[in-house]
Coordinates of C-alpha atoms in Angstrom, one line a residue:
M2 CA 147.5 192.4 84.0
S3 CA 147.1 196.4 84.3
N4 CA 150.0 198.1 86.4
A5 CA 147.4 198.9 89.1
L6 CA 146.4 195.4 89.6
A7 CA 149.9 194.0 89.4
G8 CA 151.1 196.3 92.3
L9 CA 148.1 194.9 94.3
A10 CA 149.0 191.6 93.8
A11 CA 152.5 192.6 94.8
R12 CA 151.5 194.4 97.8
I13 CA 149.3 191.2 99.0
E14 CA 152.0 189.0 98.6
R15 CA 154.3 191.0 100.6
N16 CA 152.1 190.9 103.5
W17 CA 151.8 186.8 103.0
Y18 CA 155.6 187.1 104.4
G19 CA 155.0 189.9 106.8
S20 CA 152.2 191.1 108.7
V21 CA 148.9 189.6 108.1
L22 CA 147.3 193.0 109.4
G23 CA 147.8 194.5 105.7
N24 CA 145.6 191.6 104.1
L25 CA 142.8 191.9 106.5
W26 CA 140.6 193.6 104.1
L27 CA 140.7 190.3 102.4
L28 CA 139.1 188.6 105.3
P29 CA 135.5 188.1 104.1
L30 CA 137.0 185.7 101.3
W31 CA 139.3 183.6 103.8
P32 CA 136.1 181.7 105.1
L33 CA 135.0 180.7 101.5
V34 CA 138.8 179.3 101.0
W35 CA 138.5 177.5 104.3
V36 CA 135.3 175.8 103.4
V37 CA 136.5 174.8 100.0
V38 CA 139.8 173.2 101.4
H39 CA 138.2 171.2 104.1
L40 CA 135.6 169.8 102.0
R41 CA 137.8 168.6 99.2
R42 CA 140.2 166.8 101.8
R43 CA 137.3 165.2 103.6
R44 CA 135.9 164.1 100.1
F45 CA 139.0 162.2 99.2
L46 CA 139.5 160.6 103.0
R47 CA 135.9 159.2 102.6
H48 CA 136.0 158.5 98.9
P49 CA 139.9 157.9 98.0
P50 CA 140.4 157.4 94.2
A51 CA 141.3 154.0 92.6
A52 CA 145.0 152.8 92.9
N53 CA 147.4 153.5 89.8
P54 CA 148.9 150.9 88.0
V55 CA 152.2 152.3 89.0
P56 CA 153.4 154.1 92.5
V57 CA 153.1 157.7 92.3
V58 CA 155.2 160.1 94.6
V59 CA 153.7 163.5 94.6
V60 CA 156.2 166.1 95.1
G61 CA 154.4 169.5 95.9
N62 CA 154.0 172.3 98.7
I63 CA 151.2 174.0 100.9
T64 CA 152.4 177.4 99.7
V65 CA 151.9 179.6 96.7
G66 CA 155.2 180.4 94.8
G67 CA 158.3 178.4 94.1
T68 CA 160.0 176.3 96.5
G69 CA 162.4 174.5 94.1
K70 CA 160.1 171.3 93.4
T71 CA 161.6 171.0 89.6
P72 CA 165.1 170.8 90.6
L73 CA 164.1 168.3 93.4
I74 CA 162.2 166.3 91.1
T75 CA 165.3 166.0 88.5
L76 CA 167.4 164.9 91.7
L77 CA 164.7 162.2 92.5
A78 CA 164.4 160.6 89.1
E79 CA 168.2 160.6 88.9
R80 CA 168.6 159.0 92.2
A81 CA 165.9 156.4 91.1
R82 CA 167.3 155.7 88.0
A83 CA 170.7 155.1 89.9
L84 CA 168.7 152.4 92.0
G85 CA 167.9 150.6 89.1
L86 CA 164.3 152.0 88.7
R87 CA 162.6 153.2 85.9
P88 CA 161.5 156.9 86.7
A89 CA 158.9 158.8 84.9
V90 CA 157.3 162.3 85.5
V91 CA 153.6 163.7 85.4
S92 CA 152.7 167.2 85.2
R93 CA 149.6 169.4 84.8
G94 CA 151.2 171.4 82.3
Y95 CA 150.3 174.7 83.5
G96 CA 149.3 177.4 81.0
A97 CA 149.7 175.0 78.0
K98 CA 147.1 173.6 75.5
A99 CA 147.9 170.5 74.0
P100 CA 146.0 169.2 70.8
Q101 CA 145.2 166.0 72.9
Y102 CA 145.7 164.3 76.3
P103 CA 147.6 162.7 77.5
L104 CA 150.6 164.3 76.0
D105 CA 153.6 162.2 75.9
L106 CA 156.7 164.5 75.5
T107 CA 159.4 164.3 72.9
A108 CA 162.2 166.3 71.6
D109 CA 160.1 167.8 69.3
T110 CA 157.2 168.8 71.5
P111 CA 156.5 172.5 71.3
V112 CA 156.7 174.2 75.0
E113 CA 153.4 175.7 74.2
H114 CA 151.8 172.2 74.2
S115 CA 153.5 170.9 77.1
G116 CA 154.2 173.8 79.7
D117 CA 157.7 175.1 80.8
E118 CA 158.5 172.8 83.7
P119 CA 157.5 169.7 81.8
R120 CA 159.6 170.7 78.9
L121 CA 162.7 171.6 81.4
L122 CA 162.2 168.3 83.1
F123 CA 162.4 166.1 79.8
N124 CA 165.6 168.0 78.8
R125 CA 167.2 167.4 81.7
L126 CA 166.3 163.9 82.3
N127 CA 166.8 162.6 78.6
G128 CA 170.2 164.0 77.7
D129 CA 172.1 160.7 77.6
A130 CA 170.9 157.2 76.8
S131 CA 168.7 156.8 79.5
F132 CA 165.0 157.4 78.9
C133 CA 162.8 159.0 81.2
P134 CA 159.1 159.6 79.9
V135 CA 157.5 163.1 80.9
V136 CA 153.7 163.0 80.5
V137 CA 151.4 166.0 80.7
D138 CA 147.7 165.6 81.4
P139 CA 145.4 168.4 83.4
E140 CA 143.9 165.1 84.8
R141 CA 147.2 163.6 86.1
R142 CA 145.6 160.1 86.8
R143 CA 145.3 160.0 82.9
A144 CA 149.0 160.7 82.6
V145 CA 149.6 157.9 85.3
A146 CA 147.6 155.4 83.5
E147 CA 149.5 156.2 80.5
L148 CA 152.8 155.0 82.0
A149 CA 151.6 151.7 83.0
G150 CA 154.3 149.0 82.3
R151 CA 157.1 151.8 81.3
A152 CA 157.9 153.0 84.9
D153 CA 158.6 151.5 88.3
I154 CA 157.7 154.9 90.1
V155 CA 156.2 158.2 88.9
F156 CA 157.0 161.5 90.2
S157 CA 153.9 164.4 90.1
D158 CA 155.1 167.8 89.6
D159 CA 153.1 169.3 91.9
G160 CA 149.6 168.1 92.4
L161 CA 149.6 167.8 96.2
Q162 CA 146.3 169.0 96.2
H163 CA 144.9 167.1 93.1
Y164 CA 142.9 164.4 95.2
A165 CA 141.6 162.8 92.1
M166 CA 145.1 161.4 91.6
A167 CA 146.0 158.4 94.2
R168 CA 149.2 158.6 95.3
A169 CA 151.8 156.1 97.1
A170 CA 153.7 158.9 99.1
E171 CA 153.8 162.9 99.6
I172 CA 156.8 165.1 99.5
V173 CA 156.2 168.8 100.7
V174 CA 158.9 171.1 99.9
V175 CA 159.4 174.3 101.7
D176 CA 161.3 177.4 100.9
H177 CA 163.4 177.1 104.2
A178 CA 164.1 181.1 104.0
R179 CA 160.5 182.1 103.4
G180 CA 158.8 179.2 105.5
F181 CA 155.2 179.4 105.6
G182 CA 154.9 183.2 105.8
N183 CA 152.2 184.6 108.3
G184 CA 150.9 181.3 108.5
W185 CA 147.2 182.1 107.0
L186 CA 145.3 180.6 104.3
L187 CA 144.9 182.3 101.1
P188 CA 144.0 185.0 100.5
L189 CA 145.1 186.5 103.6
G190 CA 148.6 184.1 103.4
P191 CA 150.4 182.2 101.3
L192 CA 149.1 178.8 102.5
R193 CA 147.0 176.6 100.0
E194 CA 146.0 173.9 103.2
P195 CA 146.6 174.7 106.9
L196 CA 149.9 173.7 108.4
A197 CA 148.2 170.9 109.9
R198 CA 148.5 168.9 106.4
L199 CA 151.8 168.4 107.3
K200 CA 151.4 166.2 109.7
T201 CA 149.7 163.7 107.1
V202 CA 152.6 163.6 104.4
D203 CA 155.6 161.3 104.1
L204 CA 158.5 163.6 104.3
V205 CA 159.2 167.5 104.3
L206 CA 162.0 168.7 102.6
R207 CA 163.3 172.2 103.3
N208 CA 165.1 174.1 100.2
G209 CA 168.0 175.5 101.8
A210 CA 168.5 173.0 104.5
D211 CA 167.7 169.6 103.8
F212 CA 168.9 170.3 99.9
Q213 CA 170.5 173.0 98.1
V214 CA 169.7 174.4 94.8
Q215 CA 173.2 175.4 93.4
P216 CA 174.1 176.6 90.1
T217 CA 176.1 174.3 87.8
A218 CA 176.9 176.3 84.8
L219 CA 176.1 179.5 82.8
V220 CA 174.7 178.2 79.4
N221 CA 174.5 180.2 76.1
A222 CA 170.8 180.4 75.0
V223 CA 171.6 179.8 71.3
S224 CA 174.8 177.6 71.1
G225 CA 174.6 175.5 74.4
E226 CA 178.0 176.6 75.1
Q227 CA 178.6 176.4 78.9
I228 CA 181.2 178.7 80.5
S229 CA 182.2 179.4 84.1
L230 CA 179.9 180.6 86.6
Q231 CA 182.3 183.4 87.6
S232 CA 182.3 184.7 83.8
F233 CA 180.2 187.6 84.7
S234 CA 181.5 188.3 88.2
G235 CA 181.6 192.0 89.1
R236 CA 179.7 192.7 85.6
E237 CA 176.3 194.4 85.5
V238 CA 173.9 191.8 83.8
V239 CA 170.2 192.0 82.7
A240 CA 168.5 189.4 84.7
V241 CA 165.1 188.2 83.6
S242 CA 162.9 185.9 85.8
G243 CA 159.5 184.7 85.4
I244 CA 159.5 181.7 88.2
G245 CA 157.6 181.7 91.6
N246 CA 160.2 183.2 93.5
P247 CA 162.4 185.5 91.3
Q248 CA 164.4 186.9 94.2
R249 CA 166.0 183.7 94.7
F250 CA 167.4 183.8 91.3
Y251 CA 168.6 187.2 91.8
D252 CA 170.3 186.5 94.8
S253 CA 172.1 183.3 93.2
L254 CA 173.4 186.0 90.6
R255 CA 174.7 188.3 93.3
S256 CA 176.5 185.1 95.2
L257 CA 178.2 184.7 91.9
G258 CA 179.6 188.2 91.9
M259 CA 177.0 189.8 89.1
Q260 CA 175.2 192.9 89.8
P261 CA 171.7 192.1 88.3
Q262 CA 169.4 194.6 86.7
E263 CA 166.0 192.9 87.8
H264 CA 163.5 192.4 85.5
S265 CA 160.6 190.2 87.0
F266 CA 157.5 188.4 85.0
A267 CA 154.5 186.5 86.2
D268 CA 155.4 182.9 87.1
H269 CA 154.6 180.8 84.0
H270 CA 154.9 183.9 81.7
Q271 CA 154.5 182.9 78.1
F272 CA 157.3 184.7 76.9
Q273 CA 157.3 186.7 73.6
P274 CA 160.1 188.7 71.6
D275 CA 158.9 192.0 72.3
D276 CA 158.9 191.0 76.2
L277 CA 162.7 191.5 75.9
A278 CA 163.0 194.2 73.6
F279 CA 164.5 196.4 76.5
H280 CA 167.8 194.4 76.3
Q281 CA 168.3 196.5 73.0
Q282 CA 168.8 199.8 75.2
T283 CA 171.9 198.1 77.0
P284 CA 173.4 195.8 74.3
D285 CA 176.6 195.5 76.0
L286 CA 175.3 193.8 79.0
P287 CA 174.7 190.0 78.8
L288 CA 171.2 189.0 79.5
V289 CA 170.9 186.0 82.0
M290 CA 167.7 184.3 82.7
T291 CA 166.4 181.1 84.4
E292 CA 166.3 177.8 82.6
K293 CA 162.6 177.6 83.1
D294 CA 162.2 180.9 81.0
W295 CA 164.9 179.8 78.5
V296 CA 162.9 176.7 77.2
K297 CA 159.9 179.5 76.5
C298 CA 162.7 181.8 74.7
R299 CA 164.8 179.6 72.9
D300 CA 163.2 179.7 69.5
F301 CA 163.9 183.6 69.5
A302 CA 167.0 183.8 71.7
R303 CA 170.0 185.7 71.1
S304 CA 173.7 184.8 71.1
D305 CA 174.3 187.1 74.0
W306 CA 171.3 185.7 76.1
W307 CA 172.4 182.8 79.0
Y308 CA 170.4 181.0 81.2
L309 CA 171.7 179.7 84.6
Q310 CA 171.5 175.9 85.1
V311 CA 170.9 174.8 88.6
S312 CA 170.9 171.2 90.3
A313 CA 169.6 170.2 93.8
V314 CA 171.8 168.6 95.9
A315 CA 170.8 166.4 98.9
Q316 CA 172.9 166.7 102.4
P317 CA 174.5 163.2 102.7
E318 CA 171.8 161.9 105.4
I319 CA 168.7 163.1 103.2
A320 CA 170.4 161.2 100.3
A321 CA 170.5 157.9 101.8
R322 CA 166.8 158.3 103.3
L323 CA 165.4 159.1 100.1
D324 CA 167.3 156.1 98.5
S325 CA 165.5 154.0 101.0
L326 CA 162.2 155.5 100.4
L327 CA 162.5 155.3 96.9
M328 CA 163.1 151.6 97.1
T329 CA 160.2 151.3 99.5
W330 CA 157.3 153.4 97.6
S331 CA 158.3 151.6 94.3
G332 CA 157.7 148.3 95.7
K333 CA 160.8 146.8 95.2
T334 CA 161.9 146.5 98.7
H335 CA 160.0 146.2 102.3
G336 CA 160.5 148.4 105.4

């Protein structure tokens, strides 16, 4: 993307979370988006897809950009496992291309085949004796079919608007700080669907209120060594982020006492060694990135690179409610 286009995209996004007046020049495109959104929803309601062989819980959002879905899915899968359920995850595998689908991830699956978020989820959910399958397919219902007999409940990473896949329940994740921006549909605002869509989902969870995404460790990008979160407190660090809401990452670093030099890339950016060559200009500063970005950089990572590991922690009343809902959605209990 050229600098001019990148600047224009950034201006449009700023207006999503400010005044809609700055995006009024995009108004001719808005009716087209409205028609597509409503027709797709109406078609789903009139002709719902066939039921899945295993209950699917969609974890998505109605806004563009990161809201904390991936840490929440990790939390949900861990809670499901603690309840005695067999969880699994399906994903579209955004930005990746596999030789064939469905793609059932293993420890050796290249991130170029799986995508960054599925790779991260597989790593986080399969670090002990337990196993949580992660299956990638642009047609998520094929991924779900692949899990028949292997799971009691499946969490779909995004896919709220993927109406070709049946679902037992829908969870919408909202960034509590940014909310729904100016409240307009794309391209005037950040909404993928109107706010009225929230009335049809099973649960709305606010990242920053109902649950918190908290840093848990600084992990070396080469050795896997974990150090204290305060290890770089009071120091400048080179901060690299290619996620939907990079400001949340930079704010996390500042909350840990770091002084980040911000280097933002597009969400799901496929990192190459040259992308981070600028770090050679400040070799005395540690480089800190997100875990989602690290999975794409680990093959060429350096020993002075680190990633910030984070985990979702639910409020006690939310955690209790989730446990009850997970059992209900899985069909293991009623009520």
